[in-house]
Amino acid sequence: MSYSVGQVSAFAGVTVRTLHHYDKAGLLSPSDRSHAGYRLYSEADLVRLQQILFYRELGFSLDEIAAIFKDPQVNPLERLRARQRQLHEEIARLQRLAEVAERAIEVQKTGVTLTPQERFEVFGEVAFDLSYATEAEMKWTRSEGQREAMARAGAHTKEDWRQLMSEAAAWRAELLAVFDEGEPGDGGRAMDLAEEHRLHIARWFTSCPPDMHRRIADDFVTDPRAFALVVPPSQQRPGLAAFTRKAVYANAARHAGGAADFEEDRCGS
């Protein structure tokens, strides 16, 4: 039996325009004609159409499909296996994106309830990057401390945030002074500032044992968004993030009563 373009379009679920496009691309040309000269698709053509639609559903480009049909040396099985690997990677990526979206919704729901003007008044240059906050949520999602921190942050009043940021600004000024004066990152003043920062987190967000503080400090040197929450970019100096991390590690070692588990070349100071 033979079928018209309209008939094939109807039962194959593709548009007439698509069939014409496949024809022009040399992928699928109707092999029969009616007595009136109209082009008709044969049973063999329909089998080929099914193959095209199968490959298209898997994400193959028309050029890739054409190569499979035209080159007898092409191994369709190997192409399918390669595409299967790509699809598994894409599925994993989309799952991660879905998790990010879910956590972003939670971050927004539990975020600081201030107007844009109030945010500027309270936070000044310190910017809270939603992308970083979302990734932090995913990173610490199973942490009871993270859940407590988000809950307490969401409950802070405007005056709470004013006081919190005022304390942070005073601490930041002292950190910059110690750094600019050339004090060592594992010196007494730097360690005291690290301890003050740890207690600040505990006072306003969640308990912060030295091990957690070290993990927070690790982000300072690997993610500029994390350190921007502590020191705005306009006030940062080269090496300051590594200096702060070193102070945190030294303070953690002081609490443990031993040497810091710290690699000098990783922090850069």
CSV table of N, CA, C and O in Angstrom, one decimal, residues 149-262:
chain,number,residue,atom,x,y,z
A,149,ALA,N,20.4,27.4,60.9
A,149,ALA,CA,20.9,28.7,60.4
A,149,ALA,C,19.8,29.4,59.5
A,149,ALA,O,19.6,30.6,59.6
A,150,MET,N,19.2,28.6,58.6
A,150,MET,CA,18.2,29.2,57.7
A,150,MET,C,17.0,29.6,58.5
A,150,MET,O,16.4,30.7,58.2
A,151,ALA,N,16.6,28.8,59.4
A,151,ALA,CA,15.4,29.2,60.2
A,151,ALA,C,15.7,30.4,61.1
A,151,ALA,O,14.8,31.3,61.1
A,152,ARG,N,16.9,30.5,61.7
A,152,ARG,CA,17.2,31.7,62.5
A,152,ARG,C,17.3,32.9,61.6
A,152,ARG,O,16.9,34.0,62.0
A,153,ALA,N,17.9,32.8,60.5
A,153,ALA,CA,18.1,33.9,59.5
A,153,ALA,C,16.7,34.5,59.1
A,153,ALA,O,16.5,35.7,59.1
A,154,GLY,N,15.8,33.5,58.8
A,154,GLY,CA,14.5,34.0,58.4
A,154,GLY,C,13.7,34.7,59.5
A,154,GLY,O,12.8,35.4,59.2
A,155,ALA,N,14.1,34.4,60.8
A,155,ALA,CA,13.4,35.0,61.9
A,155,ALA,C,14.0,36.3,62.4
A,155,ALA,O,13.4,37.0,63.2
A,156,HIS,N,15.2,36.7,61.9
A,156,HIS,CA,15.8,37.9,62.3
A,156,HIS,C,15.0,39.1,61.9
A,156,HIS,O,14.4,39.2,60.8
A,157,THR,N,14.9,40.1,62.8
A,157,THR,CA,14.2,41.3,62.4
A,157,THR,C,15.2,42.3,61.8
A,157,THR,O,16.4,42.0,61.7
A,158,LYS,N,14.6,43.4,61.3
A,158,LYS,CA,15.5,44.4,60.7
A,158,LYS,C,16.6,44.9,61.6
A,158,LYS,O,17.7,45.0,61.3
A,159,GLU,N,16.2,45.1,62.9
A,159,GLU,CA,17.1,45.5,63.9
A,159,GLU,C,18.2,44.5,64.2
A,159,GLU,O,19.3,44.8,64.5
A,160,ASP,N,17.8,43.2,64.2
A,160,ASP,CA,18.7,42.1,64.4
A,160,ASP,C,19.8,42.2,63.3
A,160,ASP,O,21.0,42.1,63.6
A,161,TRP,N,19.3,42.4,62.1
A,161,TRP,CA,20.3,42.4,61.0
A,161,TRP,C,21.2,43.7,61.1
A,161,TRP,O,22.4,43.6,60.7
A,162,ARG,N,20.7,44.8,61.5
A,162,ARG,CA,21.5,46.0,61.7
A,162,ARG,C,22.6,45.7,62.7
A,162,ARG,O,23.8,46.0,62.5
A,163,GLN,N,22.3,45.1,63.8
A,163,GLN,CA,23.3,44.8,64.8
A,163,GLN,C,24.3,43.7,64.3
A,163,GLN,O,25.5,43.9,64.5
A,164,LEU,N,23.8,42.7,63.7
A,164,LEU,CA,24.6,41.7,63.1
A,164,LEU,C,25.6,42.3,62.2
A,164,LEU,O,26.8,42.0,62.2
A,165,MET,N,25.2,43.1,61.2
A,165,MET,CA,26.0,43.7,60.2
A,165,MET,C,27.0,44.7,60.8
A,165,MET,O,28.1,44.9,60.4
A,166,SER,N,26.6,45.4,61.9
A,166,SER,CA,27.4,46.3,62.6
A,166,SER,C,28.6,45.6,63.2
A,166,SER,O,29.8,46.0,63.1
A,167,GLU,N,28.3,44.4,63.9
A,167,GLU,CA,29.4,43.6,64.4
A,167,GLU,C,30.3,43.1,63.4
A,167,GLU,O,31.5,43.1,63.5
A,168,ALA,N,29.7,42.7,62.2
A,168,ALA,CA,30.5,42.2,61.1
A,168,ALA,C,31.4,43.2,60.6
A,168,ALA,O,32.6,43.0,60.2
A,169,ALA,N,30.9,44.5,60.5
A,169,ALA,CA,31.7,45.6,59.9
A,169,ALA,C,32.9,45.9,60.8
A,169,ALA,O,34.0,46.1,60.4
A,170,ALA,N,32.7,45.9,62.1
A,170,ALA,CA,33.8,46.1,63.1
A,170,ALA,C,34.8,45.0,63.0
A,170,ALA,O,36.0,45.3,63.0
A,171,TRP,N,34.4,43.8,62.9
A,171,TRP,CA,35.3,42.7,62.8
A,171,TRP,C,36.1,42.8,61.5
A,171,TRP,O,37.3,42.5,61.5
A,172,ARG,N,35.4,43.1,60.4
A,172,ARG,CA,36.1,43.2,59.1
A,172,ARG,C,37.2,44.3,59.2
A,172,ARG,O,38.3,44.1,58.6
A,173,ALA,N,36.9,45.4,59.8
A,173,ALA,CA,37.9,46.5,59.9
A,173,ALA,C,39.1,46.0,60.6
A,173,ALA,O,40.3,46.4,60.2
A,174,GLU,N,38.9,45.3,61.7
A,174,GLU,CA,40.1,44.7,62.4
A,174,GLU,C,40.8,43.7,61.6
A,174,GLU,O,42.1,43.7,61.6
A,175,LEU,N,40.1,42.9,60.9
A,175,LEU,CA,40.8,41.9,60.0
A,175,LEU,C,41.7,42.6,59.0
A,175,LEU,O,42.8,42.2,58.7
A,176,LEU,N,41.1,43.6,58.3
A,176,LEU,CA,41.9,44.4,57.3
A,176,LEU,C,43.1,45.0,58.0
A,176,LEU,O,44.2,45.1,57.3
A,177,ALA,N,42.9,45.6,59.1
A,177,ALA,CA,44.1,46.2,59.8
A,177,ALA,C,45.2,45.2,60.1
A,177,ALA,O,46.4,45.5,59.9
A,178,VAL,N,44.8,44.0,60.6
A,178,VAL,CA,45.8,43.0,60.9
A,178,VAL,C,46.5,42.5,59.7
A,178,VAL,O,47.7,42.4,59.6
A,179,PHE,N,45.7,42.4,58.6
A,179,PHE,CA,46.3,41.9,57.3
A,179,PHE,C,47.3,43.0,56.8
A,179,PHE,O,48.4,42.7,56.3
A,180,ASP,N,46.8,44.3,56.8
A,180,ASP,CA,47.6,45.3,56.2
A,180,ASP,C,48.9,45.6,57.0
A,180,ASP,O,49.9,46.1,56.5
A,181,GLU,N,48.8,45.3,58.3
A,181,GLU,CA,50.0,45.5,59.1
A,181,GLU,C,51.0,44.4,59.0
A,181,GLU,O,52.1,44.4,59.6
A,182,GLY,N,50.7,43.3,58.2
A,182,GLY,CA,51.6,42.3,57.9
A,182,GLY,C,51.7,41.2,59.0
A,182,GLY,O,52.6,40.4,59.0
A,183,GLU,N,50.7,41.1,59.9
A,183,GLU,CA,50.6,40.1,60.9
A,183,GLU,C,50.5,38.7,60.2
A,183,GLU,O,49.9,38.6,59.1
A,184,PRO,N,51.0,37.7,60.8
A,184,PRO,CA,50.9,36.3,60.2
A,184,PRO,C,49.5,35.8,60.3
A,184,PRO,O,48.8,36.1,61.3
A,185,GLY,N,49.1,35.0,59.4
A,185,GLY,CA,47.8,34.4,59.4
A,185,GLY,C,47.6,33.4,60.6
A,185,GLY,O,46.4,33.2,61.1
A,186,ASP,N,48.7,32.9,61.1
A,186,ASP,CA,48.6,32.0,62.2
A,186,ASP,C,49.0,32.6,63.5
A,186,ASP,O,49.4,32.0,64.5
A,187,GLY,N,49.1,34.0,63.5
A,187,GLY,CA,49.5,34.7,64.7
A,187,GLY,C,48.4,34.9,65.7
A,187,GLY,O,47.2,34.6,65.3
A,188,GLY,N,48.7,35.4,66.8
A,188,GLY,CA,47.6,35.5,67.9
A,188,GLY,C,46.5,36.4,67.5
A,188,GLY,O,45.3,36.0,67.7
A,189,ARG,N,46.8,37.6,66.9
A,189,ARG,CA,45.7,38.5,66.6
A,189,ARG,C,44.8,37.9,65.5
A,189,ARG,O,43.5,38.0,65.6
A,190,ALA,N,45.4,37.3,64.5
A,190,ALA,CA,44.6,36.6,63.5
A,190,ALA,C,43.7,35.5,64.0
A,190,ALA,O,42.5,35.4,63.6
A,191,MET,N,44.3,34.7,64.9
A,191,MET,CA,43.5,33.6,65.5
A,191,MET,C,42.4,34.1,66.3
A,191,MET,O,41.3,33.5,66.3
A,192,ASP,N,42.6,35.2,67.0
A,192,ASP,CA,41.6,35.8,67.9
A,192,ASP,C,40.4,36.3,67.0
A,192,ASP,O,39.2,36.1,67.4
A,193,LEU,N,40.8,36.8,65.8
A,193,LEU,CA,39.7,37.3,64.9
A,193,LEU,C,38.9,36.1,64.3
A,193,LEU,O,37.7,36.2,64.1
A,194,ALA,N,39.7,35.0,64.1
A,194,ALA,CA,39.0,33.8,63.6
A,194,ALA,C,38.0,33.3,64.6
A,194,ALA,O,36.9,32.9,64.3
A,195,GLU,N,38.4,33.3,65.9
A,195,GLU,CA,37.6,32.9,66.9
A,195,GLU,C,36.3,33.8,67.1
A,195,GLU,O,35.2,33.3,67.3
A,196,GLU,N,36.6,35.0,66.9
A,196,GLU,CA,35.5,36.0,67.0
A,196,GLU,C,34.4,35.7,65.9
A,196,GLU,O,33.2,35.8,66.1
A,197,HIS,N,35.0,35.4,64.7
A,197,HIS,CA,34.1,35.1,63.6
A,197,HIS,C,33.3,33.8,63.8
A,197,HIS,O,32.1,33.8,63.6
A,198,ARG,N,33.9,32.9,64.4
A,198,ARG,CA,33.2,31.6,64.7
A,198,ARG,C,32.1,31.8,65.7
A,198,ARG,O,31.0,31.3,65.6
A,199,LEU,N,32.4,32.6,66.7
A,199,LEU,CA,31.4,32.9,67.8
A,199,LEU,C,30.3,33.8,67.2
A,199,LEU,O,29.1,33.6,67.6
A,200,HIS,N,30.6,34.6,66.3
A,200,HIS,CA,29.6,35.4,65.6
A,200,HIS,C,28.6,34.5,64.9
A,200,HIS,O,27.4,34.8,64.9
A,201,ILE,N,29.1,33.5,64.2
A,201,ILE,CA,28.2,32.6,63.5
A,201,ILE,C,27.3,31.9,64.5
A,201,ILE,O,26.1,31.7,64.3
A,202,ALA,N,27.9,31.4,65.6
A,202,ALA,CA,27.2,30.7,66.6
A,202,ALA,C,26.1,31.6,67.3
A,202,ALA,O,25.0,31.2,67.6
A,203,ARG,N,26.4,32.9,67.4
A,203,ARG,CA,25.5,33.8,68.1
A,203,ARG,C,24.3,34.1,67.2
A,203,ARG,O,23.2,34.2,67.7
A,204,TRP,N,24.5,34.2,65.9
A,204,TRP,CA,23.4,34.7,65.1
A,204,TRP,C,22.8,33.6,64.2
A,204,TRP,O,21.7,33.8,63.7
A,205,PHE,N,23.5,32.5,64.0
A,205,PHE,CA,23.0,31.5,63.1
A,205,PHE,C,22.9,30.1,63.6
A,205,PHE,O,21.8,29.6,63.8
A,206,THR,N,24.0,29.5,63.9
A,206,THR,CA,24.0,28.1,64.4
A,206,THR,C,25.3,27.8,65.1
A,206,THR,O,26.3,28.5,64.8
A,207,SER,N,25.4,26.8,65.9
A,207,SER,CA,26.6,26.4,66.6
A,207,SER,C,27.6,26.1,65.5
A,207,SER,O,27.3,25.5,64.5
A,208,CYS,N,28.9,26.5,65.7
A,208,CYS,CA,29.9,26.4,64.7
A,208,CYS,C,31.2,25.9,65.3
A,208,CYS,O,32.1,26.6,65.7
A,209,PRO,N,31.3,24.6,65.5
A,209,PRO,CA,32.5,24.0,66.0
A,209,PRO,C,33.7,24.2,65.1
A,209,PRO,O,33.4,24.5,63.9
A,210,PRO,N,34.9,24.1,65.5
A,210,PRO,CA,36.1,24.4,64.7
A,210,PRO,C,36.1,23.7,63.4
A,210,PRO,O,36.5,24.2,62.3
A,211,ASP,N,35.7,22.4,63.4
A,211,ASP,CA,35.7,21.6,62.1
A,211,ASP,C,34.8,22.3,61.1
A,211,ASP,O,35.1,22.4,59.9
A,212,MET,N,33.6,22.7,61.5
A,212,MET,CA,32.6,23.3,60.6
A,212,MET,C,33.2,24.7,60.1
A,212,MET,O,33.1,25.0,59.0
A,213,HIS,N,33.8,25.4,61.0
A,213,HIS,CA,34.4,26.7,60.7
A,213,HIS,C,35.5,26.5,59.6
A,213,HIS,O,35.6,27.3,58.7
A,214,ARG,N,36.3,25.4,59.7
A,214,ARG,CA,37.3,25.2,58.7
A,214,ARG,C,36.6,24.9,57.3
A,214,ARG,O,37.1,25.4,56.3
A,215,ARG,N,35.6,24.2,57.3
A,215,ARG,CA,34.9,23.9,56.0
A,215,ARG,C,34.3,25.2,55.4
A,215,ARG,O,34.3,25.4,54.2
A,216,ILE,N,33.8,26.1,56.3
A,216,ILE,CA,33.3,27.4,55.8
A,216,ILE,C,34.5,28.2,55.2
A,216,ILE,O,34.3,28.8,54.2
A,217,ALA,N,35.6,28.2,55.9
A,217,ALA,CA,36.8,28.9,55.5
A,217,ALA,C,37.3,28.4,54.2
A,217,ALA,O,37.9,29.1,53.4
A,218,ASP,N,37.2,27.1,53.9
A,218,ASP,CA,37.6,26.5,52.7
A,218,ASP,C,37.0,27.2,51.5
A,218,ASP,O,37.6,27.4,50.4
A,219,ASP,N,35.7,27.5,51.7
A,219,ASP,CA,34.9,28.2,50.6
A,219,ASP,C,35.5,29.6,50.3
A,219,ASP,O,35.3,30.1,49.2
A,220,PHE,N,36.1,30.2,51.3
A,220,PHE,CA,36.6,31.5,51.1
A,220,PHE,C,37.6,31.6,50.0
A,220,PHE,O,37.7,32.6,49.2
A,221,VAL,N,38.4,30.5,49.8
A,221,VAL,CA,39.5,30.5,48.8
A,221,VAL,C,39.1,29.8,47.5
A,221,VAL,O,39.8,29.9,46.5
A,222,THR,N,38.0,29.1,47.5
A,222,THR,CA,37.5,28.4,46.3
A,222,THR,C,36.3,29.0,45.6
A,222,THR,O,36.1,28.7,44.5
A,223,ASP,N,35.6,29.9,46.4
A,223,ASP,CA,34.4,30.5,45.8
A,223,ASP,C,34.4,32.0,46.2
A,223,ASP,O,34.1,32.3,47.3
A,224,PRO,N,34.7,32.9,45.2
A,224,PRO,CA,34.6,34.3,45.5
A,224,PRO,C,33.3,34.8,46.1
A,224,PRO,O,33.3,35.8,46.9
A,225,ARG,N,32.2,34.1,45.8
A,225,ARG,CA,30.9,34.5,46.4
A,225,ARG,C,30.8,34.3,47.9
A,225,ARG,O,30.2,35.1,48.6
A,226,ALA,N,31.5,33.3,48.3
A,226,ALA,CA,31.5,33.0,49.8
A,226,ALA,C,32.3,34.1,50.5
A,226,ALA,O,31.8,34.6,51.6
A,227,PHE,N,33.5,34.4,50.0
A,227,PHE,CA,34.3,35.4,50.7
A,227,PHE,C,33.6,36.8,50.6
A,227,PHE,O,33.8,37.7,51.5
A,228,ALA,N,32.8,37.1,49.6
A,228,ALA,CA,32.1,38.4,49.4
A,228,ALA,C,31.1,38.6,50.5
A,228,ALA,O,30.7,39.7,50.8
A,229,LEU,N,30.6,37.5,51.1
A,229,LEU,CA,29.7,37.6,52.2
A,229,LEU,C,30.4,38.1,53.5
A,229,LEU,O,29.8,38.6,54.4
A,230,VAL,N,31.7,38.0,53.5
A,230,VAL,CA,32.5,38.4,54.7
A,230,VAL,C,33.2,39.7,54.4
A,230,VAL,O,33.2,40.6,55.3
A,231,VAL,N,33.8,39.8,53.3
A,231,VAL,CA,34.5,41.1,52.9
A,231,VAL,C,34.0,41.5,51.5
A,231,VAL,O,34.3,40.7,50.5
A,232,PRO,N,33.4,42.6,51.3
A,232,PRO,CA,32.9,43.0,50.0
A,232,PRO,C,34.1,43.1,49.0
A,232,PRO,O,35.2,43.5,49.5
A,233,PRO,N,33.9,42.9,47.8
A,233,PRO,CA,35.0,42.9,46.8
A,233,PRO,C,35.8,44.2,46.8
A,233,PRO,O,37.0,44.2,46.6
A,234,SER,N,35.1,45.4,47.1
A,234,SER,CA,35.8,46.7,47.1
A,234,SER,C,36.8,46.8,48.2
A,234,SER,O,37.7,47.6,48.1
A,235,GLN,N,36.7,45.9,49.2
A,235,GLN,CA,37.6,46.0,50.4
A,235,GLN,C,38.6,44.9,50.4
A,235,GLN,O,39.5,44.8,51.3
A,236,GLN,N,38.5,44.0,49.5
A,236,GLN,CA,39.4,42.8,49.4
A,236,GLN,C,40.8,43.2,49.0
A,236,GLN,O,41.0,44.1,48.2
A,237,ARG,N,41.8,42.4,49.4
A,237,ARG,CA,43.1,42.5,49.0
A,237,ARG,C,43.6,41.1,48.5
A,237,ARG,O,43.1,40.1,48.9
A,238,PRO,N,44.6,41.1,47.6
A,238,PRO,CA,45.1,39.8,47.1
A,238,PRO,C,45.7,39.0,48.3
A,238,PRO,O,46.4,39.6,49.1
A,239,GLY,N,45.3,37.8,48.5
A,239,GLY,CA,45.7,37.0,49.5
A,239,GLY,C,44.9,37.1,50.8
A,239,GLY,O,45.2,36.3,51.8
A,240,LEU,N,43.9,38.0,50.9
A,240,LEU,CA,43.2,38.1,52.1
A,240,LEU,C,42.3,36.9,52.4
A,240,LEU,O,42.2,36.5,53.6
A,241,ALA,N,41.7,36.3,51.4
A,241,ALA,CA,40.9,35.1,51.6
A,241,ALA,C,41.7,34.0,52.2
A,241,ALA,O,41.3,33.3,53.1
A,242,ALA,N,42.9,33.8,51.6
A,242,ALA,CA,43.8,32.7,52.1
A,242,ALA,C,44.3,33.0,53.5
A,242,ALA,O,44.4,32.1,54.3
A,243,PHE,N,44.6,34.3,53.8
A,243,PHE,CA,45.0,34.7,55.1
A,243,PHE,C,43.9,34.4,56.2
A,243,PHE,O,44.2,33.8,57.2
A,244,THR,N,42.6,34.7,55.8
A,244,THR,CA,41.5,34.4,56.7
A,244,THR,C,41.4,32.9,56.9
A,244,THR,O,41.2,32.4,58.0
A,245,ARG,N,41.5,32.1,55.9
A,245,ARG,CA,41.4,30.7,56.0
A,245,ARG,C,42.5,30.2,56.9
A,245,ARG,O,42.3,29.3,57.7
A,246,LYS,N,43.7,30.7,56.7
A,246,LYS,CA,44.8,30.2,57.5
A,246,LYS,C,44.6,30.5,59.0
A,246,LYS,O,44.9,29.7,59.9
A,247,ALA,N,44.0,31.7,59.3
A,247,ALA,CA,43.7,32.1,60.7
A,247,ALA,C,42.7,31.1,61.3
A,247,ALA,O,42.8,30.7,62.4
A,248,VAL,N,41.7,30.7,60.5
A,248,VAL,CA,40.6,29.8,60.9
A,248,VAL,C,41.2,28.5,61.2
A,248,VAL,O,40.9,27.8,62.3
A,249,TYR,N,42.1,28.0,60.3
A,249,TYR,CA,42.7,26.7,60.6
A,249,TYR,C,43.6,26.7,61.8
A,249,TYR,O,43.7,25.8,62.6
A,250,ALA,N,44.4,27.8,62.0
A,250,ALA,CA,45.3,27.9,63.2
A,250,ALA,C,44.4,28.0,64.4
A,250,ALA,O,44.8,27.4,65.5
A,251,ASN,N,43.3,28.7,64.4
A,251,ASN,CA,42.4,28.8,65.6
A,251,ASN,C,41.8,27.4,65.9
A,251,ASN,O,41.7,27.0,67.1
A,252,ALA,N,41.5,26.7,64.9
A,252,ALA,CA,40.9,25.3,65.1
A,252,ALA,C,42.0,24.4,65.7
A,252,ALA,O,41.6,23.6,66.6
A,253,ALA,N,43.2,24.6,65.3
A,253,ALA,CA,44.3,23.8,65.9
A,253,ALA,C,44.5,24.2,67.3
A,253,ALA,O,44.8,23.3,68.2
A,254,ARG,N,44.4,25.5,67.6
A,254,ARG,CA,44.5,25.9,69.0
A,254,ARG,C,43.5,25.3,69.9
A,254,ARG,O,43.8,24.9,71.0
A,255,HIS,N,42.3,25.2,69.4
A,255,HIS,CA,41.2,24.6,70.1
A,255,HIS,C,41.5,23.1,70.4
A,255,HIS,O,41.2,22.5,71.4
A,256,ALA,N,42.1,22.5,69.3
A,256,ALA,CA,42.4,21.0,69.4
A,256,ALA,C,43.7,20.8,70.2
A,256,ALA,O,44.0,19.6,70.6
A,257,GLY,N,44.4,21.9,70.5
A,257,GLY,CA,45.7,21.7,71.2
A,257,GLY,C,46.8,21.1,70.5
A,257,GLY,O,47.7,20.5,71.0
A,258,GLY,N,46.7,21.2,69.1
A,258,GLY,CA,47.8,20.7,68.3
A,258,GLY,C,48.1,21.5,67.1
A,258,GLY,O,47.6,22.6,67.0
A,259,ALA,N,48.9,21.0,66.2
A,259,ALA,CA,49.3,21.7,65.0
A,259,ALA,C,48.1,21.7,64.0
A,259,ALA,O,47.3,20.8,64.0
A,260,ALA,N,48.0,22.8,63.2
A,260,ALA,CA,47.0,22.9,62.2
A,260,ALA,C,47.1,21.9,61.1
A,260,ALA,O,48.2,21.6,60.7
A,261,ASP,N,46.0,21.2,60.8
A,261,ASP,CA,46.0,20.3,59.6
A,261,ASP,C,45.8,21.2,58.4
A,261,ASP,O,44.8,21.3,57.8
A,262,PHE,N,47.0,21.7,57.9
A,262,PHE,CA,46.9,22.8,57.0
A,262,PHE,C,48.1,22.7,56.0
A,262,PHE,O,49.2,22.5,56.5
